[in-house]
Short mmCIF file of C-alpha atoms and ligand atoms in Angstrom, two decimals:
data_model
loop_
_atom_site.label_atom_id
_atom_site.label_comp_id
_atom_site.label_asym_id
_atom_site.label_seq_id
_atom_site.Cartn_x
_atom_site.Cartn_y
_atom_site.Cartn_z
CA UNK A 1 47.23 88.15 51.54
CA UNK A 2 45.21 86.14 53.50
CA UNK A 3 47.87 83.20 54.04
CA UNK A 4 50.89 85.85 54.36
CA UNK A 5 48.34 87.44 57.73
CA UNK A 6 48.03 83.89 59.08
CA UNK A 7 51.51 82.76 58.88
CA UNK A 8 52.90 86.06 60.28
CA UNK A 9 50.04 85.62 63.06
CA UNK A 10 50.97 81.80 63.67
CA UNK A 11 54.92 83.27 63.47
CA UNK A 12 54.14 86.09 66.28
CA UNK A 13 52.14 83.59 68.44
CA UNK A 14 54.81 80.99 68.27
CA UNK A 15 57.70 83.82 69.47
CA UNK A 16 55.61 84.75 72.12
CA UNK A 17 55.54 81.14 73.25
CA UNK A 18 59.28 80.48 72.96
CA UNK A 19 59.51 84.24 75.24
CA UNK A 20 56.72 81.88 77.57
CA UNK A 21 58.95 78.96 77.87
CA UNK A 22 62.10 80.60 78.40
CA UNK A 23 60.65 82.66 80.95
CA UNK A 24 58.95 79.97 82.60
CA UNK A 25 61.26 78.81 85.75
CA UNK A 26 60.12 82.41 87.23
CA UNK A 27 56.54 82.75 85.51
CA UNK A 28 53.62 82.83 88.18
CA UNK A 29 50.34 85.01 87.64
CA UNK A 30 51.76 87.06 85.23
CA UNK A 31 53.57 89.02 87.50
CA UNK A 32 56.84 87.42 87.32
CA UNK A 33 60.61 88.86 86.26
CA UNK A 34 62.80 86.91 84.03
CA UNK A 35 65.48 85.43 85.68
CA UNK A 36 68.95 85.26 83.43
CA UNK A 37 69.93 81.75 85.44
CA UNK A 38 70.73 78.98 83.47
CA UNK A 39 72.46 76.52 85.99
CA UNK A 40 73.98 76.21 89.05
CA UNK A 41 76.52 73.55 89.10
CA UNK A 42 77.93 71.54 91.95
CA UNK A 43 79.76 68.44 91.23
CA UNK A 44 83.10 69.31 90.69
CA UNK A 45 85.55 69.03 94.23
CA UNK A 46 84.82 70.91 97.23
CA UNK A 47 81.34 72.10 95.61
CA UNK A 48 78.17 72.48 98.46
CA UNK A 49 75.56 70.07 97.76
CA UNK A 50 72.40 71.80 97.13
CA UNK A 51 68.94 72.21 95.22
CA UNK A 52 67.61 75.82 93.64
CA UNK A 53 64.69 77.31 92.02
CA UNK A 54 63.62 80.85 90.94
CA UNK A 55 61.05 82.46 92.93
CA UNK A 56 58.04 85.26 91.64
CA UNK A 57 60.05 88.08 91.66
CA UNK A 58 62.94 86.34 89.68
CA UNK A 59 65.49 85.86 92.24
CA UNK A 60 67.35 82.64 92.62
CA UNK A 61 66.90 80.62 96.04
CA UNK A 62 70.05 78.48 97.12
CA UNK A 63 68.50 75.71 98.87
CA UNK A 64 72.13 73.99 100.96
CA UNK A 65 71.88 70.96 102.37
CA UNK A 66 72.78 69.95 105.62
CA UNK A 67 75.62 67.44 107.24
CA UNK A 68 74.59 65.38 110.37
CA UNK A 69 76.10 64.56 113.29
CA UNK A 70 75.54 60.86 114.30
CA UNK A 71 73.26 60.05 117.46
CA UNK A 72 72.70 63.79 117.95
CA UNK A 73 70.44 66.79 116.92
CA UNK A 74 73.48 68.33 115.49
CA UNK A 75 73.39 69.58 111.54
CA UNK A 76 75.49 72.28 109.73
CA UNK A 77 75.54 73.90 106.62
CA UNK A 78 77.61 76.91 106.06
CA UNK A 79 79.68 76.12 103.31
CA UNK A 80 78.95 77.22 99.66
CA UNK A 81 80.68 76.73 97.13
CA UNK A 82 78.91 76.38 93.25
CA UNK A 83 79.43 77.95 89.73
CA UNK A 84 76.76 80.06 88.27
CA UNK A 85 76.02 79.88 84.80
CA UNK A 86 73.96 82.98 82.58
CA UNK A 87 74.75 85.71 80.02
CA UNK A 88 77.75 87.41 80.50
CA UNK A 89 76.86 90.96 81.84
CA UNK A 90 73.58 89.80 83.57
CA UNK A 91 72.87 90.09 86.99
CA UNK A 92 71.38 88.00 89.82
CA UNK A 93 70.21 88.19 92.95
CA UNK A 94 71.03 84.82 94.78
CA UNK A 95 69.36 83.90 98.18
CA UNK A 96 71.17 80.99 100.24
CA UNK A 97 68.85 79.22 103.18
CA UNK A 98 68.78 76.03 104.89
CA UNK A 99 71.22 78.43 107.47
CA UNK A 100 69.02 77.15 110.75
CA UNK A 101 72.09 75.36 111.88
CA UNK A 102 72.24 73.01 115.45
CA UNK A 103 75.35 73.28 117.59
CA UNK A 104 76.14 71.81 120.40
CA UNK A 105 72.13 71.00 121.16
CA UNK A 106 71.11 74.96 120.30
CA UNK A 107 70.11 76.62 117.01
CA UNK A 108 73.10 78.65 115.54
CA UNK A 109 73.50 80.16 112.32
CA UNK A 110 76.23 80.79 110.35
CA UNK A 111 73.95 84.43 108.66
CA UNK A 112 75.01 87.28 110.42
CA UNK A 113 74.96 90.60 109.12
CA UNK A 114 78.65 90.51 108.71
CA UNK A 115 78.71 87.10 106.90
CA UNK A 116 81.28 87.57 103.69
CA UNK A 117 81.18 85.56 100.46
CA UNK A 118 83.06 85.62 97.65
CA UNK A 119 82.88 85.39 94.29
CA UNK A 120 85.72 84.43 91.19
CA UNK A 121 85.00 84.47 87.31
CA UNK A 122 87.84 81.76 87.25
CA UNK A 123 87.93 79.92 90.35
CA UNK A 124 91.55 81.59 91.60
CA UNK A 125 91.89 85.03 91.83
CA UNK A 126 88.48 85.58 94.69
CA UNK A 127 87.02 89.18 95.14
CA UNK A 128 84.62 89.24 98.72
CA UNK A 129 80.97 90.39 98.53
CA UNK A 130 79.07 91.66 100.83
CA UNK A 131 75.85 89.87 101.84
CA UNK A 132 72.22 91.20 103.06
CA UNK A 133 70.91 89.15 106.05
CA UNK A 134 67.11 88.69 105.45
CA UNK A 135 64.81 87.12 107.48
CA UNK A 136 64.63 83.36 108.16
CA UNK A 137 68.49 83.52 108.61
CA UNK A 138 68.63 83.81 104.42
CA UNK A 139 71.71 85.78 102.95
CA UNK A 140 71.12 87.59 99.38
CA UNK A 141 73.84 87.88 97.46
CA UNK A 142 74.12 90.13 94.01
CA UNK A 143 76.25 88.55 91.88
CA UNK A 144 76.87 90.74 88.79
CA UNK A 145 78.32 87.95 85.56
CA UNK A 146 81.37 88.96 84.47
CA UNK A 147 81.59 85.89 82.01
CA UNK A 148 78.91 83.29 81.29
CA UNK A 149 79.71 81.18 84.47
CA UNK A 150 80.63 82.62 87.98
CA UNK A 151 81.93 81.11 90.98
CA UNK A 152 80.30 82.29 94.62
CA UNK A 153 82.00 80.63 97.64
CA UNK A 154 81.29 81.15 101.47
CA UNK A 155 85.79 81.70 101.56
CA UNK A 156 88.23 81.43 99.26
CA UNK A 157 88.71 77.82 98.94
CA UNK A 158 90.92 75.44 99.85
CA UNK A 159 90.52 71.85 97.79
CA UNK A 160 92.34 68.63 97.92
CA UNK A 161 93.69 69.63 95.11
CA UNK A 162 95.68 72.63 96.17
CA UNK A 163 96.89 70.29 99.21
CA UNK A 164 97.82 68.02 96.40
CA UNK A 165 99.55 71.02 94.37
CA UNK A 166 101.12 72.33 97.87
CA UNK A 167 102.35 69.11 99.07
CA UNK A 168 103.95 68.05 95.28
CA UNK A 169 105.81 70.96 95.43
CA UNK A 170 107.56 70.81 99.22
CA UNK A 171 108.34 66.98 99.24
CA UNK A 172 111.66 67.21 96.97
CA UNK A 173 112.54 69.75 99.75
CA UNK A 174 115.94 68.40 102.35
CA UNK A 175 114.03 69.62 105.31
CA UNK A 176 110.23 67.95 104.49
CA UNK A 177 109.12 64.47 105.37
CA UNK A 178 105.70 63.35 104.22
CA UNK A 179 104.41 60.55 105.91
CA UNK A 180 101.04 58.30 105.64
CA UNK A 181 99.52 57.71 109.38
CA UNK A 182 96.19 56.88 107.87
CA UNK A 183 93.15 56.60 105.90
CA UNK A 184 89.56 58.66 106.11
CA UNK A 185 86.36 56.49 106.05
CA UNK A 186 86.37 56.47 102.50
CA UNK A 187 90.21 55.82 102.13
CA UNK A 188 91.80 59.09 101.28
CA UNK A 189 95.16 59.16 102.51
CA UNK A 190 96.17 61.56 106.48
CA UNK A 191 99.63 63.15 105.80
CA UNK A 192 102.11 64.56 108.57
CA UNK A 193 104.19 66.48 107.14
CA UNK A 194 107.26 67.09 109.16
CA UNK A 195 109.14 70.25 108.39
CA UNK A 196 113.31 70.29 110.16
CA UNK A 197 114.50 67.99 112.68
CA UNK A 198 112.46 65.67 114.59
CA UNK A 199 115.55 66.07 117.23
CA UNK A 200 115.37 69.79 117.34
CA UNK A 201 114.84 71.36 120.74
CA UNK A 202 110.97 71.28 120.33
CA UNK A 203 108.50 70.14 118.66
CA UNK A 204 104.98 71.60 117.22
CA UNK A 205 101.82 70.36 115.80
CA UNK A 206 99.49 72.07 113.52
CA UNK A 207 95.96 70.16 112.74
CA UNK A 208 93.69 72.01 109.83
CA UNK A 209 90.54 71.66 108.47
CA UNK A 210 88.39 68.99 110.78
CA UNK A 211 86.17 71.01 109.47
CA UNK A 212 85.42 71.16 106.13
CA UNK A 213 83.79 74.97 105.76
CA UNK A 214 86.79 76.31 107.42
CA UNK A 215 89.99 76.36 104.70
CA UNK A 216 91.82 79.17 106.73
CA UNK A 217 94.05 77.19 108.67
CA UNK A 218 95.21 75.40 105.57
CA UNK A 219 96.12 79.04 104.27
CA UNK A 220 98.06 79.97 107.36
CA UNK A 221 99.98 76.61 107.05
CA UNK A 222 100.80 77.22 103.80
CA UNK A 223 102.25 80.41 104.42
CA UNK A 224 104.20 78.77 107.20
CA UNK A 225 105.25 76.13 105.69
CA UNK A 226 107.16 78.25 102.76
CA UNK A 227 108.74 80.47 105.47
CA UNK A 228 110.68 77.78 106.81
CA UNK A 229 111.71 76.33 103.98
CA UNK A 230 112.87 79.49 102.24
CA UNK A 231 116.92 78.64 103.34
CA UNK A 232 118.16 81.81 104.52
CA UNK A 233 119.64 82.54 107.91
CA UNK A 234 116.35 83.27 109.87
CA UNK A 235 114.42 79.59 108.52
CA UNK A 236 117.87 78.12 109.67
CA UNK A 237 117.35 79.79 113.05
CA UNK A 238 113.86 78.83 113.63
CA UNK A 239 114.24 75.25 112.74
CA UNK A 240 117.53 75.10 115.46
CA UNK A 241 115.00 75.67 117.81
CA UNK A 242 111.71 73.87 116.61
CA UNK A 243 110.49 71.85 114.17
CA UNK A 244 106.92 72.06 112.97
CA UNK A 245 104.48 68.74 112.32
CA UNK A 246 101.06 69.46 110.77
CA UNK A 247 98.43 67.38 109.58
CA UNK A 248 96.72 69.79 106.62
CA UNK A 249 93.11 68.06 106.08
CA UNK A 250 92.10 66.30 108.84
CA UNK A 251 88.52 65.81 107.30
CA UNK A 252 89.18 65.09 103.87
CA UNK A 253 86.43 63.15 102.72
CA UNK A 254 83.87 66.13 103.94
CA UNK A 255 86.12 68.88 101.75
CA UNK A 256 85.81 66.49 98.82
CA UNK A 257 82.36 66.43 99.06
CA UNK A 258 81.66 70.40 100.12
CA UNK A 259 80.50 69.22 103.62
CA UNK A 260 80.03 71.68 106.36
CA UNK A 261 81.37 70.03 109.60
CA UNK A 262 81.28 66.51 110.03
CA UNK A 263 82.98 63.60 108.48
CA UNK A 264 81.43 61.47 106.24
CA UNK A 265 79.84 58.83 109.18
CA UNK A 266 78.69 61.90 111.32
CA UNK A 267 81.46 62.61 113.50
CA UNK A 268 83.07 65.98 114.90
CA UNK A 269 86.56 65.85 114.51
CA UNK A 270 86.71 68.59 117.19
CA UNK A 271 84.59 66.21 119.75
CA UNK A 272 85.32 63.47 121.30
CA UNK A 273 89.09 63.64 122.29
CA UNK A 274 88.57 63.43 126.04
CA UNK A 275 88.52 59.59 125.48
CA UNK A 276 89.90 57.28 122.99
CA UNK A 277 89.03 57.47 119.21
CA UNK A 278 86.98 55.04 117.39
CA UNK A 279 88.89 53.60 114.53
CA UNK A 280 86.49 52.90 112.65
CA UNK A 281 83.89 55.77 113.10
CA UNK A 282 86.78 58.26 113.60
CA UNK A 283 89.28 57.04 111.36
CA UNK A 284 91.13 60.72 111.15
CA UNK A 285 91.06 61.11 114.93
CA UNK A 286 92.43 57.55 115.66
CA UNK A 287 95.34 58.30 113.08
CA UNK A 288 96.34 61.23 114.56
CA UNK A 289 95.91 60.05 118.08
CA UNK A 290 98.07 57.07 117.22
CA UNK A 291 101.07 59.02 116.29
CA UNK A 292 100.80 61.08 118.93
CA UNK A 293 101.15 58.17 121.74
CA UNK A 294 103.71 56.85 119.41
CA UNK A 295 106.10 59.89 119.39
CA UNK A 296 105.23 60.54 123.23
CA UNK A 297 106.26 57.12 123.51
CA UNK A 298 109.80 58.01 122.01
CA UNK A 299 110.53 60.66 123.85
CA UNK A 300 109.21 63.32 121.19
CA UNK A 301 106.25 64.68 122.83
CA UNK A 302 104.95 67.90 120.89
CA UNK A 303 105.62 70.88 123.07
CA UNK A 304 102.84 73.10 121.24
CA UNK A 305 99.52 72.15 119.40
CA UNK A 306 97.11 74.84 117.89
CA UNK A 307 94.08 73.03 115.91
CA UNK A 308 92.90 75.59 113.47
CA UNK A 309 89.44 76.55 112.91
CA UNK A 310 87.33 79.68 111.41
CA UNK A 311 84.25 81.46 112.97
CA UNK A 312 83.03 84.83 113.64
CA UNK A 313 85.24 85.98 116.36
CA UNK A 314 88.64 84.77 115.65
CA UNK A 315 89.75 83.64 119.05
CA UNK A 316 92.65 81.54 120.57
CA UNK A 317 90.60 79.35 122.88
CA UNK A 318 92.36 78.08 126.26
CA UNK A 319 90.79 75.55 128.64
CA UNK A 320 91.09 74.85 131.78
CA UNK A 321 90.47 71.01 132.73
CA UNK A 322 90.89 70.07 136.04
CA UNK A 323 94.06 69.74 136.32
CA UNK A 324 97.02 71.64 137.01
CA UNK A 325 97.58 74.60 135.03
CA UNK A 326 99.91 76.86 135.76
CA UNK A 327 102.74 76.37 133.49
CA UNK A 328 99.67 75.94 130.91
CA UNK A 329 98.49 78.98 130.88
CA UNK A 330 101.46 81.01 131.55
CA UNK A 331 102.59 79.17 128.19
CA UNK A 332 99.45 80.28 126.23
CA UNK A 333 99.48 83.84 127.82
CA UNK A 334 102.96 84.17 126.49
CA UNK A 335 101.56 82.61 122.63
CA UNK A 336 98.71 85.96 122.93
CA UNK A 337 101.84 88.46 123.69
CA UNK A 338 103.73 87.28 120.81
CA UNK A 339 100.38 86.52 118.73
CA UNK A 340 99.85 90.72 119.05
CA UNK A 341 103.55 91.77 118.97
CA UNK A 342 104.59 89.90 115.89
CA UNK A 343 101.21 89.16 113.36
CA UNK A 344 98.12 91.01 113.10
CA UNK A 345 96.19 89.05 115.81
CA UNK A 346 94.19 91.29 117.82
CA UNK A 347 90.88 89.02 119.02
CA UNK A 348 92.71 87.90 122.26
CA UNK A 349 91.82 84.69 124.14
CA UNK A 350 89.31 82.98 126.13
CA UNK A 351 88.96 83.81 129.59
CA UNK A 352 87.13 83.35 132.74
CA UNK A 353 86.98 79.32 133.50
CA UNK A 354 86.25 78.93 129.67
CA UNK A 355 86.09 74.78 129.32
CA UNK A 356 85.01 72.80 125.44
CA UNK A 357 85.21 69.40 126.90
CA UNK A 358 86.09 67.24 124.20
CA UNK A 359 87.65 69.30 121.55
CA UNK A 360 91.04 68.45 120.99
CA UNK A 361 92.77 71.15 122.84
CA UNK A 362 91.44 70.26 126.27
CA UNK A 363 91.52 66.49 125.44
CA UNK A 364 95.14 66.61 123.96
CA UNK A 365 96.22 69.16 127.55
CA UNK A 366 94.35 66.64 129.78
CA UNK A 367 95.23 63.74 128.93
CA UNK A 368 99.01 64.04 127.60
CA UNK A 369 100.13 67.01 128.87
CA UNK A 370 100.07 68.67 125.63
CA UNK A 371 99.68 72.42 125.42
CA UNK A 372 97.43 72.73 123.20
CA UNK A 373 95.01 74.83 121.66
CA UNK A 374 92.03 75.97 119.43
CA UNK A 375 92.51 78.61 117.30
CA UNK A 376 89.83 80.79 115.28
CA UNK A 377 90.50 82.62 112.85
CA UNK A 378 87.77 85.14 111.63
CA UNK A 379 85.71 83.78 108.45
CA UNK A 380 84.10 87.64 108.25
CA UNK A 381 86.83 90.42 108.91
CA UNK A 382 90.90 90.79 109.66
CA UNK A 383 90.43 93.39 112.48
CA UNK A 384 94.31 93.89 112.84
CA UNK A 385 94.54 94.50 109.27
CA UNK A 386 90.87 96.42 108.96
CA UNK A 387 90.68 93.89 105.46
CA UNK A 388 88.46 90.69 104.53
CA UNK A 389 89.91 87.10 105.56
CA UNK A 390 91.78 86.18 101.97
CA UNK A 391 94.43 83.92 101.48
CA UNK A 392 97.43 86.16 101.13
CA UNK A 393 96.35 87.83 104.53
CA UNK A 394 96.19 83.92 106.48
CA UNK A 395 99.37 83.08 104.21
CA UNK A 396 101.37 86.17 106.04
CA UNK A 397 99.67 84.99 109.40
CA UNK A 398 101.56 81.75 108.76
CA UNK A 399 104.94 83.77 107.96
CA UNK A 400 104.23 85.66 110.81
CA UNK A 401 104.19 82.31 113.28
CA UNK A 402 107.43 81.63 112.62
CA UNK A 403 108.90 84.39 114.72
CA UNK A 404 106.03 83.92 117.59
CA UNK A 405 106.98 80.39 118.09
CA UNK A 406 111.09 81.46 117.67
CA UNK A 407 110.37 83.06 120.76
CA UNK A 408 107.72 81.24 122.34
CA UNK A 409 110.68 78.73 123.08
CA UNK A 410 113.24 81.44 123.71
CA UNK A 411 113.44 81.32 127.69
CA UNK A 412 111.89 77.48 127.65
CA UNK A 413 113.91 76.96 130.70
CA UNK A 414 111.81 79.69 132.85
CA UNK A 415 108.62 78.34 131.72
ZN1 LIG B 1 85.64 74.53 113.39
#
């Protein structure tokens, strides 16, 4: 009897040892909760770079990490994008920091108490969550498992991979031509892809994604892109008037690698445009700049340029340069009209004698002549369409363009 109470007492002790270890990432002073994590991964494409651990009360701290801009006090990090691993069923409560952003010389921060996340059991079909801002500009997320591994991204995402998908399936089309102006830093190929005649009446170019965090221009040019080349009589009539250019990921290299802003030598691919790129520090600016001067230079000068972007207010931003500006802005108050009679844009425009020296709608209107512009596009809330910023809704924002720019061009003679 003897032996059978000391095995069954070395049996109990070594359970309650295995409960110790198992318990242990969240196990201070005996006053700690159990925490159901088992991993966080991100490695695979477009995932945030980041570290975690599990604090006293049992609650997982997201630790991202920071991109740099070169010779500057800039850093950003408001992407997130990782896959959660514990028991199916479980839940979590997930805090992200490292939010204490620099912009433009100032502290900034992506946490607001309207920031959105959301979260996939499968990586494709992306239901938003609502996040808690906490002190410290910290978000806490609850993430309830609905399989053993979860995904939680800052927006639905965009990879190189659905460019790759997107772009494999327009090429075969009559009216596409995909061509190679360039390389990133580390050598991933800059498409323009050229959608109807490079003779029709006018011409416009699209940029997306210089920077990384923000896939929703890639959404709305997606949605765009299979408007016009659905063949029936209204594509036909839009591309008799215009054809569309667009480079989709300007900043590959920093979507690869789940990068927040910059690319992968520490440049703003927003900055800089008031002067001439550096090919070497700037490879994606000094390919795009290239064809530019080259089409000017045959007499194919884009008439329109909107350089897409996400924050949290969703504006069209117009500069004003020193120069003059009158057929400028009457152009770009005409884009707002049709912006609010044809899609569901309601956030209006900059105003006032609004200026973003640098950023490549002021550099491409000052120093070709282009009219050009920055567009937001709300990363937190569709106002128009009182919904969260998803796919489908930038996708129909794309369909809706078609129409706007139809008519942008419809009295071209008056402007
Ligand atoms: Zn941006």
């Amino acid at each position: 009897m003897n032996y059978m109470k000391t095995f069954t007492a070395a049996l109990v002790a070594a359970i309650q040892c295995l409960v110790a270890i198992s318990a242990e990432p969240g196990k201070t002073d005996g006053e700690s909760r159990a925490c159901p994590l088992v991993f966080i991964n991100s490695t695979f494409e477009n995932a945030s770079p980041l570290f975690w651990e599990i604090n006293k009360v049992g609650e997982v701290e997201v630790s991202l990490m920071y991109d740099h801009e070169r010779s500057s006090p800039n850093r950003a990090a408001g992407h997130w994008h990782f896959r959660v691993e514990a028991p199916k069923g479980s839940e979590l409560t997930l805090i992200l920091g490292n939010l204490q952003n620099i912009y433009n010389g100032h502290k900034g921060s992506p946490a607001s108490k309207n920031t959105m996340s959301f979260v996939s059991a499968d990586s494709r079909s992306w239901q938003p969550a609502q996040m808690e801002l906490l002190e410290g500009d910290r978000l806490k997320l609850k993430l309830k498992m609905l399989g053993n591994s979860m995904y939680v991204a800052r927006l639905e995402p965009y990879r190189l991979s659905d460019l790759d998908k997107f772009l494999q399936a327009i090429r075969p089309h009559p009216r596409v031509t995909i061509t190679e102006i360039g390389r990133t830093v580390e050598g991933r190929p800059l498409e323009i892809v050229r959608i109807g005649d490079e003779d029709a009446p006018r011409r416009i170019l699209l940029r997306a994604r210089a920077h990384p965090w923000e896939p929703g221009g890639n959404w709305v040019i997606e949605g765009l892109a299979r408007r016009l080349l659905k063949d029936d009589l209204q594509s036909k009539a839009y591309l008799e008037r215009y054809c569309v250019f667009f480079m989709p990921m300007a900043n590959k290299d920093g979507v690869a690698r789940g990068w927040t802003r910059f690319n992968v030598l520490g440049k703003d691919l927003n900055r800089n445009w008031d002067v001439k790129s550096d090919p070497h520090l700037c490879p994606e600016n000094y390919a795009l700049e290239t064809w530019i001067e080259k089409q000017i230079a045959a007499g194919r000068r884009p008439d329109f340029m909107i350089d897409w972007h996400n924050d949290q207010g969703g504006r069209v931003h117009i500069s004003r340069p020193n120069i003059d500006l009158k057929a400028y802005l009457a152009k770009m108050k005409r884009f707002e009209t049709l912006l609010r009679q044809h899609t569901w844009f309601t956030e209006g425009a900059t105003g006032g004698n609004y200026r973003n020296p640098g950023s490549i709608g002021e550099g491409l209107l000052e120093r070709y002549g282009i009219h050009a512009c920055i567009h937001e596009l709300n990363a937190n809330r569709i106002a128009g369409l009182d919904d969260y910023p998803s796919a489908k809704n930038w996708k129909l924002y794309g369909e809706q363009l078609c129409e706007v720019f139809y008519r942008l061009f419809e009295k071209e003679k008056t402007d």
